Amino acid sequence: TAYSELFLFITVSMAFLNAMTERGVFDALRIVLINNQFTYRQLFWITGVLAFLMSSVISSLTVGLMMGYLILSIGKGQPKFIGLAALNAVVACNAGGTLSPLGGTSTFFVWQQNKLQFTDFFKLTIPCIVNFLVPACIMYFFVTKEIPALSKEKVVLKLGSKRIIFVFILAVIITILADEILHMPTVAGMMFGLTMLLFVSY
């Protein structure tokens, strides 16, 4: 049962990410980051922080793959930046995934079996931030200061993209509240979120 719930939980998370990708959310993010003329050093921090925050509510493996795609797109022609930024994103995903039961397999199992309450994981906030910042600060000095070339692409968000983001945030909130207040299985909230996603898609 526990493995089935984990499988469904990750499947729903990936369904939301795939829906956002199909609606052009991450392509729009890529274009915005490039056209704001951030330096590669700034992009190094931006992608790292995004990975840290996103992995606290989405499977860290899924976030790592998505951030890898984003970094590869941003850092064309800059293999050193790609390597360092990707490594930073992986470290950030692991640190952020430990901060919340929604981000990692082990933390999800602990929460699912009622060994710890959701808020108990917040005690790991400082260690998780330190684990992300220390390697990032070291790698930062080896990242080039150059600025990527402007993209000729325009930001185009397809119909329903903002609704999907809203529904995903709502699904996460419902999942947490359903478990903490109603003591329902954690996967129930995410399955309800998948139902809402199907309605929006329809």
CSV table of C-alpha atoms in Angstrom, one decimal:
chain,number,residue,atom,x,y,z
A,1,THR,CA,0.0,0.0,0.0
A,2,ALA,CA,2.8,2.4,0.9
A,3,TYR,CA,4.6,1.9,-2.4
A,4,SER,CA,1.3,2.2,-4.3
A,5,GLU,CA,0.6,5.6,-2.6
A,6,LEU,CA,4.1,6.8,-3.3
A,7,PHE,CA,3.8,5.7,-7.0
A,8,LEU,CA,0.5,7.6,-7.4
A,9,PHE,CA,1.9,10.6,-5.6
A,10,ILE,CA,4.9,10.9,-7.9
A,11,THR,CA,2.7,10.1,-11.0
A,12,VAL,CA,0.4,13.0,-10.2
A,13,SER,CA,3.3,15.4,-9.6
A,14,MET,CA,4.8,14.5,-13.0
A,15,ALA,CA,1.4,14.8,-14.6
A,16,PHE,CA,1.2,18.4,-13.4
A,17,LEU,CA,4.8,19.1,-14.5
A,18,ASN,CA,4.1,17.6,-17.9
A,19,ALA,CA,0.9,19.7,-18.2
A,20,MET,CA,2.9,22.9,-17.3
A,21,THR,CA,5.6,22.0,-19.8
A,22,GLU,CA,3.1,21.4,-22.6
A,23,ARG,CA,1.5,24.8,-21.8
A,24,GLY,CA,4.9,26.4,-22.3
A,25,VAL,CA,5.4,27.5,-18.6
A,26,PHE,CA,9.1,26.4,-18.5
A,27,ASP,CA,9.9,27.7,-21.9
A,28,ALA,CA,8.5,31.0,-20.9
A,29,LEU,CA,10.6,30.9,-17.7
A,30,ARG,CA,13.7,30.2,-19.8
A,31,ILE,CA,13.1,33.1,-22.2
A,32,VAL,CA,12.4,35.5,-19.3
A,33,LEU,CA,15.7,34.5,-17.6
A,34,ILE,CA,17.7,35.0,-20.7
A,35,ASN,CA,16.1,38.2,-21.8
A,36,ASN,CA,16.5,39.8,-18.4
A,37,GLN,CA,20.2,39.8,-19.2
A,38,PHE,CA,21.2,38.0,-16.0
A,39,THR,CA,24.8,37.0,-15.8
A,40,TYR,CA,25.7,33.3,-15.7
A,41,ARG,CA,26.6,33.8,-12.0
A,42,GLN,CA,23.1,35.2,-11.3
A,43,LEU,CA,21.5,32.4,-13.3
A,44,PHE,CA,23.5,29.9,-11.2
A,45,TRP,CA,21.8,31.2,-8.1
A,46,ILE,CA,18.4,31.6,-9.6
A,47,THR,CA,18.3,28.0,-10.9
A,48,GLY,CA,19.7,26.7,-7.6
A,49,VAL,CA,17.1,28.6,-5.5
A,50,LEU,CA,14.3,27.5,-7.8
A,51,ALA,CA,15.4,23.9,-7.5
A,52,PHE,CA,15.5,24.1,-3.7
A,53,LEU,CA,12.1,25.6,-3.4
A,54,MET,CA,10.4,23.5,-6.0
A,55,SER,CA,11.8,20.2,-4.6
A,56,SER,CA,10.1,20.9,-1.3
A,57,VAL,CA,6.7,20.4,-3.0
A,58,ILE,CA,7.5,18.2,-6.0
A,59,SER,CA,9.6,15.0,-6.2
A,60,SER,CA,13.2,16.1,-6.1
A,61,LEU,CA,14.0,13.6,-9.0
A,62,THR,CA,11.4,15.3,-11.2
A,63,VAL,CA,12.6,18.8,-10.3
A,64,GLY,CA,16.2,17.8,-11.0
A,65,LEU,CA,15.3,16.6,-14.5
A,66,MET,CA,13.3,19.7,-15.3
A,67,MET,CA,16.0,22.0,-14.0
A,68,GLY,CA,18.6,20.1,-16.1
A,69,TYR,CA,16.6,20.8,-19.2
A,70,LEU,CA,16.3,24.5,-18.2
A,71,ILE,CA,20.1,24.8,-17.5
A,72,LEU,CA,21.0,23.1,-20.8
A,73,SER,CA,18.7,25.5,-22.7
A,74,ILE,CA,20.2,28.6,-20.9
A,75,GLY,CA,23.8,27.6,-21.0
A,76,LYS,CA,24.3,26.7,-24.7
A,77,GLY,CA,27.9,27.0,-25.6
A,78,GLN,CA,28.9,27.2,-21.9
A,79,PRO,CA,29.8,23.6,-20.8
A,80,LYS,CA,31.4,24.8,-17.6
A,81,PHE,CA,28.3,26.7,-16.5
A,82,ILE,CA,26.1,23.7,-17.4
A,83,GLY,CA,28.2,21.4,-15.3
A,84,LEU,CA,28.4,23.6,-12.2
A,85,ALA,CA,24.8,24.8,-12.4
A,86,ALA,CA,23.5,21.3,-12.9
A,87,LEU,CA,25.5,20.0,-9.9
A,88,ASN,CA,24.2,22.9,-7.9
A,89,ALA,CA,20.6,22.1,-8.9
A,90,VAL,CA,21.1,18.4,-7.9
A,91,VAL,CA,22.5,19.5,-4.4
A,92,ALA,CA,19.6,22.0,-4.1
A,93,CYS,CA,17.0,19.3,-5.0
A,94,ASN,CA,18.3,16.9,-2.4
A,95,ALA,CA,18.5,19.7,0.3
A,96,GLY,CA,15.0,21.0,-0.6
A,97,GLY,CA,13.5,17.5,-0.8
A,98,THR,CA,14.6,16.8,2.7
A,99,LEU,CA,13.0,19.9,4.0
A,100,SER,CA,9.5,18.6,3.2
A,101,PRO,CA,7.8,15.2,3.1
A,102,LEU,CA,6.5,16.0,-0.4
A,103,GLY,CA,10.0,16.3,-1.9
A,104,GLY,CA,11.7,13.0,-1.2
A,105,THR,CA,10.9,9.2,-1.0
A,106,SER,CA,12.3,8.7,2.5
A,107,THR,CA,10.6,11.8,4.0
A,108,PHE,CA,7.3,10.9,2.3
A,109,PHE,CA,7.4,7.4,3.8
A,110,VAL,CA,8.1,8.8,7.3
A,111,TRP,CA,5.2,11.3,7.0
A,112,GLN,CA,2.9,8.7,5.4
A,113,GLN,CA,3.4,6.3,8.3
A,114,ASN,CA,2.6,9.1,10.8
A,115,LYS,CA,6.1,8.9,12.4
A,116,LEU,CA,6.4,12.7,12.1
A,117,GLN,CA,3.9,15.5,11.5
A,118,PHE,CA,4.3,17.8,8.5
A,119,THR,CA,5.5,20.7,10.6
A,120,ASP,CA,8.2,18.5,12.3
A,121,PHE,CA,10.2,18.6,9.1
A,122,PHE,CA,10.6,22.4,9.4
A,123,LYS,CA,13.2,21.7,12.1
A,124,LEU,CA,15.5,20.7,9.3
A,125,THR,CA,15.3,24.1,7.7
A,126,ILE,CA,18.7,25.5,8.8
A,127,PRO,CA,20.6,22.2,8.1
A,128,CYS,CA,19.0,22.0,4.6
A,129,ILE,CA,19.8,25.6,3.8
A,130,VAL,CA,23.4,25.1,4.9
A,131,ASN,CA,23.8,22.0,2.9
A,132,PHE,CA,22.6,23.9,-0.2
A,133,LEU,CA,24.6,27.1,0.4
A,134,VAL,CA,28.0,25.8,1.3
A,135,PRO,CA,28.7,23.9,-2.0
A,136,ALA,CA,26.9,26.6,-4.0
A,137,CYS,CA,29.2,29.3,-2.5
A,138,ILE,CA,32.3,27.3,-3.4
A,139,MET,CA,31.1,26.6,-7.0
A,140,TYR,CA,30.0,30.2,-7.5
A,141,PHE,CA,33.5,31.5,-7.9
A,142,PHE,CA,34.2,29.1,-10.8
A,143,VAL,CA,31.2,30.3,-12.8
A,144,THR,CA,31.8,32.7,-15.7
A,145,LYS,CA,30.6,36.3,-15.3
A,146,GLU,CA,29.5,36.5,-19.0
A,147,ILE,CA,25.9,37.3,-20.0
A,148,PRO,CA,24.0,34.9,-22.4
A,149,ALA,CA,22.9,36.2,-25.7
A,150,LEU,CA,19.3,37.6,-26.0
A,151,SER,CA,16.7,35.1,-27.2
A,152,LYS,CA,14.7,36.0,-30.2
A,153,GLU,CA,11.8,34.0,-29.0
A,154,LYS,CA,8.7,35.6,-27.4
A,155,VAL,CA,7.1,34.5,-24.2
A,156,VAL,CA,3.9,32.6,-25.2
A,157,LEU,CA,1.9,31.0,-22.4
A,158,LYS,CA,-0.8,28.8,-23.8
A,159,LEU,CA,-4.4,28.9,-22.6
A,160,GLY,CA,-4.9,27.4,-19.2
A,161,SER,CA,-1.2,27.6,-18.1
A,162,LYS,CA,-1.9,29.9,-15.1
A,163,ARG,CA,-4.9,27.8,-14.1
A,164,ILE,CA,-2.8,24.6,-14.0
A,165,ILE,CA,-0.2,26.3,-11.8
A,166,PHE,CA,-3.1,27.5,-9.4
A,167,VAL,CA,-4.6,24.0,-9.4
A,168,PHE,CA,-1.3,22.4,-8.5
A,169,ILE,CA,-0.7,24.8,-5.6
A,170,LEU,CA,-4.3,24.1,-4.4
A,171,ALA,CA,-3.7,20.4,-4.7
A,172,VAL,CA,-0.6,20.6,-2.5
A,173,ILE,CA,-2.4,22.6,0.1
A,174,ILE,CA,-5.4,20.2,0.1
A,175,THR,CA,-3.0,17.2,0.4
A,176,ILE,CA,-1.3,18.7,3.5
A,177,LEU,CA,-4.6,19.8,5.2
A,178,ALA,CA,-6.4,16.5,4.4
A,179,ASP,CA,-3.6,14.6,6.1
A,180,GLU,CA,-3.1,16.9,9.1
A,181,ILE,CA,-6.7,17.8,9.9
A,182,LEU,CA,-8.8,15.0,8.4
A,183,HIS,CA,-6.2,12.2,8.7
A,184,MET,CA,-6.9,11.0,5.2
A,185,PRO,CA,-4.2,9.2,3.2
A,186,THR,CA,-1.7,11.7,1.7
A,187,VAL,CA,-2.3,10.4,-1.8
A,188,ALA,CA,-6.1,11.4,-1.6
A,189,GLY,CA,-5.3,15.1,-1.9
A,190,MET,CA,-3.1,14.6,-4.9
A,191,MET,CA,-5.7,12.4,-6.6
A,192,PHE,CA,-8.2,15.1,-6.0
A,193,GLY,CA,-5.8,17.5,-7.6
A,194,LEU,CA,-5.4,15.2,-10.6
A,195,THR,CA,-9.2,15.3,-10.9
A,196,MET,CA,-9.2,19.1,-10.9
A,197,LEU,CA,-6.4,19.0,-13.5
A,198,LEU,CA,-8.5,16.8,-15.8
A,199,PHE,CA,-11.5,19.2,-15.4
A,200,VAL,CA,-9.2,22.1,-16.4
A,201,SER,CA,-7.8,20.1,-19.3
A,202,TYR,CA,-11.3,19.3,-20.5
